mmCIF file of C-alpha atoms in Angstrom:
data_model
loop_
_atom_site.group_PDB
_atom_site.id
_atom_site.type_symbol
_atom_site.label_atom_id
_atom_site.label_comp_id
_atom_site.label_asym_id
_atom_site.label_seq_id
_atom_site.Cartn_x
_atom_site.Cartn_y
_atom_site.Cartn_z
ATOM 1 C CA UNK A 364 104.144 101.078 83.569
ATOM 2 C CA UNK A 365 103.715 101.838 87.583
ATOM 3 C CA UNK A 366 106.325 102.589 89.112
ATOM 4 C CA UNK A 367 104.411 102.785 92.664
ATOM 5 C CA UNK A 368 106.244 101.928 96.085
ATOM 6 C CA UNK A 369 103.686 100.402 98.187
ATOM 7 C CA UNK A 370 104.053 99.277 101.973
ATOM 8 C CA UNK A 371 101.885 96.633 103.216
ATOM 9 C CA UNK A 372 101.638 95.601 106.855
ATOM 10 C CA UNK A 373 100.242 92.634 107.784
ATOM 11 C CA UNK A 374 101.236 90.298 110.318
ATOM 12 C CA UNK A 375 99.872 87.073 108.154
ATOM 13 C CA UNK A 376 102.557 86.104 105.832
ATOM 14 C CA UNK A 377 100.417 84.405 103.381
ATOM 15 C CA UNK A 378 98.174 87.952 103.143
ATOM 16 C CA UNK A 379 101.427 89.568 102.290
ATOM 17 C CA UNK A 380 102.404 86.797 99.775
ATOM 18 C CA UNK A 381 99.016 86.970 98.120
ATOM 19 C CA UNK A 382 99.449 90.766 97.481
ATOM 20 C CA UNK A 383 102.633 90.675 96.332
ATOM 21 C CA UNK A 384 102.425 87.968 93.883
ATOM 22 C CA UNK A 385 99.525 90.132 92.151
ATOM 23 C CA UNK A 386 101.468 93.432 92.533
ATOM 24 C CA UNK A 387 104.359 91.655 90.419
ATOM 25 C CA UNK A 388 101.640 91.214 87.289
ATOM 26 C CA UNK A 389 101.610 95.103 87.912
ATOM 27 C CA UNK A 390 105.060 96.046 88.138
ATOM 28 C CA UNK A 391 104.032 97.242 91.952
ATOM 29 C CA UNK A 392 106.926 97.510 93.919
ATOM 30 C CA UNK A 393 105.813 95.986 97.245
ATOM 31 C CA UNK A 394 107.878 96.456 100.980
ATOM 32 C CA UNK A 395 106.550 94.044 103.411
ATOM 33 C CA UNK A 396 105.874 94.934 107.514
ATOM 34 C CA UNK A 397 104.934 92.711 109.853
ATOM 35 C CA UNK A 398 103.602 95.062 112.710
ATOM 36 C CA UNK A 399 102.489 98.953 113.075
ATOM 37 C CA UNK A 400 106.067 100.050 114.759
ATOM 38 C CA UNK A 401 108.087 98.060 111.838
ATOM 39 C CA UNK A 402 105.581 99.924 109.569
ATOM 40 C CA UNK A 403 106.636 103.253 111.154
ATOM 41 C CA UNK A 404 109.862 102.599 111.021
ATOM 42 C CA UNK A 405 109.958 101.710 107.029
ATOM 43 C CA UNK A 406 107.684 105.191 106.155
ATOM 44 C CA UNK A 407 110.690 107.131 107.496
ATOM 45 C CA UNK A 408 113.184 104.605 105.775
ATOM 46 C CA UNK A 409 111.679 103.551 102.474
ATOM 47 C CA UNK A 410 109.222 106.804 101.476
ATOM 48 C CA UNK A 411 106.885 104.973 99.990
ATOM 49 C CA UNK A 412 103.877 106.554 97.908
ATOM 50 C CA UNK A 413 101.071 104.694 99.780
ATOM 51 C CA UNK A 414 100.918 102.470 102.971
ATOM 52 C CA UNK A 415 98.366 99.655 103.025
ATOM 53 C CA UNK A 416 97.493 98.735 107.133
ATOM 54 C CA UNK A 417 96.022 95.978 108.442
ATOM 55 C CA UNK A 418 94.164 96.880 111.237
ATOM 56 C CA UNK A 419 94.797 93.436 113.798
ATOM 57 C CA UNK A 420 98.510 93.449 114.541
ATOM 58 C CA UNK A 421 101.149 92.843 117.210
ATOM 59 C CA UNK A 422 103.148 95.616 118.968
ATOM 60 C CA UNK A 423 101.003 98.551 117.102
ATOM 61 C CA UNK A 424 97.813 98.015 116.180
ATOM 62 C CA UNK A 425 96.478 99.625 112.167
ATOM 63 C CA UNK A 426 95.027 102.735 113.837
ATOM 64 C CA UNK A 427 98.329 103.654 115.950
ATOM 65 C CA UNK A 428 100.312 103.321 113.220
ATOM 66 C CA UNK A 429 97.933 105.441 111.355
ATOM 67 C CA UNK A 430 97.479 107.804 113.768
ATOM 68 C CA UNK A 431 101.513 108.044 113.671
ATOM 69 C CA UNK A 432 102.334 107.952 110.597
ATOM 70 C CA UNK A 433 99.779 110.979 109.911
ATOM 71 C CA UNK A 434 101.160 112.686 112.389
ATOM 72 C CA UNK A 435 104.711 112.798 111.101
ATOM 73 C CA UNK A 436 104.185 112.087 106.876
ATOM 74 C CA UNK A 437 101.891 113.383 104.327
ATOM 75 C CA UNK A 438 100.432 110.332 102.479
ATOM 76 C CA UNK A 439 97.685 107.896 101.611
ATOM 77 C CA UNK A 440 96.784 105.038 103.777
ATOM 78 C CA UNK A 441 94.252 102.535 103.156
ATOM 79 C CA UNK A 442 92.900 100.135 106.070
ATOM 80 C CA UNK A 443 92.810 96.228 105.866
ATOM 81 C CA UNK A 444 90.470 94.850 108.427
ATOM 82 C CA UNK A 445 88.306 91.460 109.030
ATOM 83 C CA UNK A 446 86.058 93.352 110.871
ATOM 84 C CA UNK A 447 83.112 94.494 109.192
ATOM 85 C CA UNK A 448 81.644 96.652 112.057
ATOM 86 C CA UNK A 449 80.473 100.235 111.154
ATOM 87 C CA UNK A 450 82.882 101.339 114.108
ATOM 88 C CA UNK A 451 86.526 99.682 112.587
ATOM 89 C CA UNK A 452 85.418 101.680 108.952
ATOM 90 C CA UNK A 453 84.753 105.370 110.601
ATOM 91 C CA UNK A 454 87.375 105.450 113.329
ATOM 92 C CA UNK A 455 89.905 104.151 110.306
ATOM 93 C CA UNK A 456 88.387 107.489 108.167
ATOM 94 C CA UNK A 457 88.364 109.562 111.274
ATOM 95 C CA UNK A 458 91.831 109.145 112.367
ATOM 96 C CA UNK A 459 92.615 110.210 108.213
ATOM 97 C CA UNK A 460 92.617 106.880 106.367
ATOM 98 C CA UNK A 461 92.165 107.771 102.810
ATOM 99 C CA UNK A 462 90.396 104.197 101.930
ATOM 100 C CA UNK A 463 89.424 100.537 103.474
ATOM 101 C CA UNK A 464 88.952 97.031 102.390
ATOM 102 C CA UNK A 465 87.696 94.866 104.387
ATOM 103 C CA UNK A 466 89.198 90.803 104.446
ATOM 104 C CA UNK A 467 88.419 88.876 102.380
ATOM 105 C CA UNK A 468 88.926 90.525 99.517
ATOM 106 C CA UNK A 469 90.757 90.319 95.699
ATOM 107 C CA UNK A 470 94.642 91.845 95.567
ATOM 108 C CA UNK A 471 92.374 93.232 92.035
ATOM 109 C CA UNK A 472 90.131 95.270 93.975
ATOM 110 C CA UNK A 473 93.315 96.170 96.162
ATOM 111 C CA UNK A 474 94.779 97.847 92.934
ATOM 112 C CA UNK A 475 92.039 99.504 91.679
ATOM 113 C CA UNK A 476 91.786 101.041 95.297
ATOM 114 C CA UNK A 477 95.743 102.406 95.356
ATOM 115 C CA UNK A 478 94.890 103.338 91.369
ATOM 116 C CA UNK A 479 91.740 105.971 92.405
ATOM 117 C CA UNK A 480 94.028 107.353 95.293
ATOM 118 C CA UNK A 481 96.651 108.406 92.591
ATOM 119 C CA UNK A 482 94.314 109.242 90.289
ATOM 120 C CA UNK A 483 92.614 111.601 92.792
ATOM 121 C CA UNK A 484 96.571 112.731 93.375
ATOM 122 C CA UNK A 485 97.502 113.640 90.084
ATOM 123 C CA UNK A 486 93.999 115.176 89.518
ATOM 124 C CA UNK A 487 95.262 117.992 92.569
ATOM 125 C CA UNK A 488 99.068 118.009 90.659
ATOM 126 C CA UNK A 489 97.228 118.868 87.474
ATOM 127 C CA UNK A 490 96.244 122.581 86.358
ATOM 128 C CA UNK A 491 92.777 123.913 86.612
ATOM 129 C CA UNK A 492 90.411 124.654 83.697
ATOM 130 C CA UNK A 493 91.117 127.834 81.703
ATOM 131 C CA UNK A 494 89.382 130.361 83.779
ATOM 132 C CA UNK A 495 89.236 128.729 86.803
ATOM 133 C CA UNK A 496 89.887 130.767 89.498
ATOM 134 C CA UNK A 497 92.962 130.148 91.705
ATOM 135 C CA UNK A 498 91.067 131.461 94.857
ATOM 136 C CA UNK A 499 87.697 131.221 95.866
ATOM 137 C CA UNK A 500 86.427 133.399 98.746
ATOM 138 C CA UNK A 501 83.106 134.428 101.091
ATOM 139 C CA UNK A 502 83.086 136.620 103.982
ATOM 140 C CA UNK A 503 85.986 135.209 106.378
ATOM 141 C CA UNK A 504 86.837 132.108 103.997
ATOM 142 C CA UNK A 505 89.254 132.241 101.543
ATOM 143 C CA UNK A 506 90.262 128.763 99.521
ATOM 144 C CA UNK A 507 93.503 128.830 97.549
ATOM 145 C CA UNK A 508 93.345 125.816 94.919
ATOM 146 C CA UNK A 509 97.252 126.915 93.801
ATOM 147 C CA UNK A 510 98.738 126.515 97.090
ATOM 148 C CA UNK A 511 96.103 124.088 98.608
ATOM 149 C CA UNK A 512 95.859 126.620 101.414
ATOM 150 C CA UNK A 513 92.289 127.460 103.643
ATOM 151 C CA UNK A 514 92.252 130.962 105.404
ATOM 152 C CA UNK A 515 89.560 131.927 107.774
ATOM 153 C CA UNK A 516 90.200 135.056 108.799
ATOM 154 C CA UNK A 517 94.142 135.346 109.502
ATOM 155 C CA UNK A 518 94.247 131.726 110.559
ATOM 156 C CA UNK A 519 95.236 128.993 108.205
ATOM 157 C CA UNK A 520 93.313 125.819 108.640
ATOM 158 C CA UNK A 521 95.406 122.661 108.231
ATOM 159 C CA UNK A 522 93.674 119.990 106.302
ATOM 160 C CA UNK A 523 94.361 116.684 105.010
ATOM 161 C CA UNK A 524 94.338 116.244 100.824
ATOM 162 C CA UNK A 525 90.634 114.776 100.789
ATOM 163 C CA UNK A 526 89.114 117.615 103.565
ATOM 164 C CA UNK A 527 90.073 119.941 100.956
ATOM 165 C CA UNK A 528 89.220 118.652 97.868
ATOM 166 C CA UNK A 529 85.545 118.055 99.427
ATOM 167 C CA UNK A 530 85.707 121.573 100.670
ATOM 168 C CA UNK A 531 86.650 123.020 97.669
ATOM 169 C CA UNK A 532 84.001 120.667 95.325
ATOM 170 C CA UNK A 533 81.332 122.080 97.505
ATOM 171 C CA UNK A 534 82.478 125.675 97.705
ATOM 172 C CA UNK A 535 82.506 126.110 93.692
ATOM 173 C CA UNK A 536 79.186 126.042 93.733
ATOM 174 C CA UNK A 537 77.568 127.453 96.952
ATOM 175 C CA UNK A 538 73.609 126.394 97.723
ATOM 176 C CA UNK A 539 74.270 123.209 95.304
ATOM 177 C CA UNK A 540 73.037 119.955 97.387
ATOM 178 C CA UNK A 541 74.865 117.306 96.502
ATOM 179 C CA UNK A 542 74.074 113.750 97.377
ATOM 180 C CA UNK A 543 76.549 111.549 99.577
ATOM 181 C CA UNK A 544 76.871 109.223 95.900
ATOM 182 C CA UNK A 545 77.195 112.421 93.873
ATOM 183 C CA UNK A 546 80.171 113.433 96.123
ATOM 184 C CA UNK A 547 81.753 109.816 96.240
ATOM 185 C CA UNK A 548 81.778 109.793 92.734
ATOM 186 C CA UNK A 549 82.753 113.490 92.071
ATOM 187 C CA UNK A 550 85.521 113.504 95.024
ATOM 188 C CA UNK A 551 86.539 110.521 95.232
ATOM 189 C CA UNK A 552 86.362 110.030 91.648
ATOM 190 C CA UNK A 553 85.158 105.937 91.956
ATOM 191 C CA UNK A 554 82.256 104.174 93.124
ATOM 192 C CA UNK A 555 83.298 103.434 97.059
ATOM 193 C CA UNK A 556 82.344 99.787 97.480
ATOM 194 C CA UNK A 557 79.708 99.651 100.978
ATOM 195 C CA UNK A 558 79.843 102.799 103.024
ATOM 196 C CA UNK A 559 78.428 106.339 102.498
ATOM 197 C CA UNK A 560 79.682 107.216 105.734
ATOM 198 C CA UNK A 561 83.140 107.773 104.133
ATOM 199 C CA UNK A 562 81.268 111.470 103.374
ATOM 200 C CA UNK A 563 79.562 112.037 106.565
ATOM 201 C CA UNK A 564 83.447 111.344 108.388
ATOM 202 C CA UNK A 565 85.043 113.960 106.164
ATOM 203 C CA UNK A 566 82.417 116.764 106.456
ATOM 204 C CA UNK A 567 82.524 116.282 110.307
ATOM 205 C CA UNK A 568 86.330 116.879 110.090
ATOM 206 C CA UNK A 569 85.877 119.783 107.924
ATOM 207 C CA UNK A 570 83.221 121.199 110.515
ATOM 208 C CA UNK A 571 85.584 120.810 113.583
ATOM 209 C CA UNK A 572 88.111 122.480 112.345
ATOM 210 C CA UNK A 573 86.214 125.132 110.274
ATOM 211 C CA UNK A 574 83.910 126.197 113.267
ATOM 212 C CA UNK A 575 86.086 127.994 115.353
ATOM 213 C CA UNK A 576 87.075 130.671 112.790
ATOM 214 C CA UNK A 577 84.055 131.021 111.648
ATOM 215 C CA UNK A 578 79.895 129.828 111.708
ATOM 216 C CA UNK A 579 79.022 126.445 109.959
ATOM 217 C CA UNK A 580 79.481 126.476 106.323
ATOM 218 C CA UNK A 581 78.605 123.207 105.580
ATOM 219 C CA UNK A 582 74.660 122.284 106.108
ATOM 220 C CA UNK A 583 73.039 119.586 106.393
ATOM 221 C CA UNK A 584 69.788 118.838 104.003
ATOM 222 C CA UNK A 585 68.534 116.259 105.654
ATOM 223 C CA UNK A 586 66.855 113.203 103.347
ATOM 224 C CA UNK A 587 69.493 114.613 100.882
ATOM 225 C CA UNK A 588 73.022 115.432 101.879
ATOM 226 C CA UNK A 589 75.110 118.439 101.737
ATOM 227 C CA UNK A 590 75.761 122.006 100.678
ATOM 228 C CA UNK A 591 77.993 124.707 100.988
ATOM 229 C CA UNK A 592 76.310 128.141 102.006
ATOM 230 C CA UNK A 593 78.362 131.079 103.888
ATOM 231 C CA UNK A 594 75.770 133.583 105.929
ATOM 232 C CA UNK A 595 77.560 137.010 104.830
#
């Protein structure tokens, strides 16, 4: 049985209603917000294990309260928006939305969304294959799957759970290319419904904060997708 804490904030009542109607069937434990800053404030107050943001709302919009919560908390957030412009989806990702779902959708697809997110969580709780190796290094790059910790040089590189889980998938197997679908499926672990620019987002993160410790690791192969290769 779940025993998941979810937030949801949306400012339509009968959204909210919907979703927790169908989170009851699931044993879901559902706290309701009806703007970004009461969203804030319940993060601190409740600790939930995922936040759910709609991205149209008074007094703090999804993306502020994204943005804020980020910048203070450690955990998943997935994007509601009735926009269905290429712009709402990246800037969501960009600012480090793990998912999004965009209105109208089923509370059912909702679910399975928050289910691959904890999935993907447990996955990084769990302990490697025998022989695995804990670290994985090049020249000036050193990736610690233990402690979750990137090194370039004598600088550690913050990055969010999915930055390093891509970074890491690619970096077991340097000069692999792997398609954008191959590293949906492999990464994210389900099939992301509509955008392949959920990949694209996350290796341009990685490359921003990667490049100034060290020369692009991440290349492009263009009519393809992407591979990890470190120039010794």
């Amino acid at each position: 049985m779940n025993s998941w804490k979810v937030l949801v904030a949306d400012d339509d009542p009968n959204v909210r209603e919907i979703i927790r109607l169908y989170f009851e069937k699931q044993h879901i434990s559902m706290i309701e917000a009806q703007d970004g800053e009461e969203a804030l404030e319940l993060v601190e107050k409740e600790s939930p294990d995922i936040v759910i943001l709609d991205v149209m709302m008074p007094k703090m919009d999804g993306f502020e309260a994204c943005r804020q919560i980020l910048k203070r908390f450690d955990i998943p957030v997935i994007m509601l928006t009735a926009k269905r412009e290429e712009f709402d989806r990246v800037l969501g990702l960009e600012l480090g939305a793990d998912d999004y779902v965009t209105k109208p959708f089923s509370p059912r697809e909702l679910v399975a969304r928050i289910k691959a997110i904890f999935r993907r969580m447990q996955r990084r709780k769990s302990p490697g294959e025998p022989g695995e190796p804990v670290a994985i290094t090049f020249e000036g790059l050193s990736i610690n799957t233990e402690r979750r910790e990137v090194l370039a040089g004598e600088e550690r590189i913050v990055l969010r759970p999915k930055e390093f889980d891509l970074l890491t998938h690619l970096a077991r197997s340097p000069g692999t290319v792997y398609t954008r679908e191959q590293l949906l499926e492999q990464v994210w672990g389900y099939g992301f419904i509509g955008d392949i620019r959920t990949v694209d987002v996350h290796v341009k993160k990685l490359r921003e904060k990667l490049l100034p410790y060290r020369s692009d690791c991440i290349h492009t192969v263009w009519g393809v997708g992407y591979k990890f290769e470190v120039q010794d």
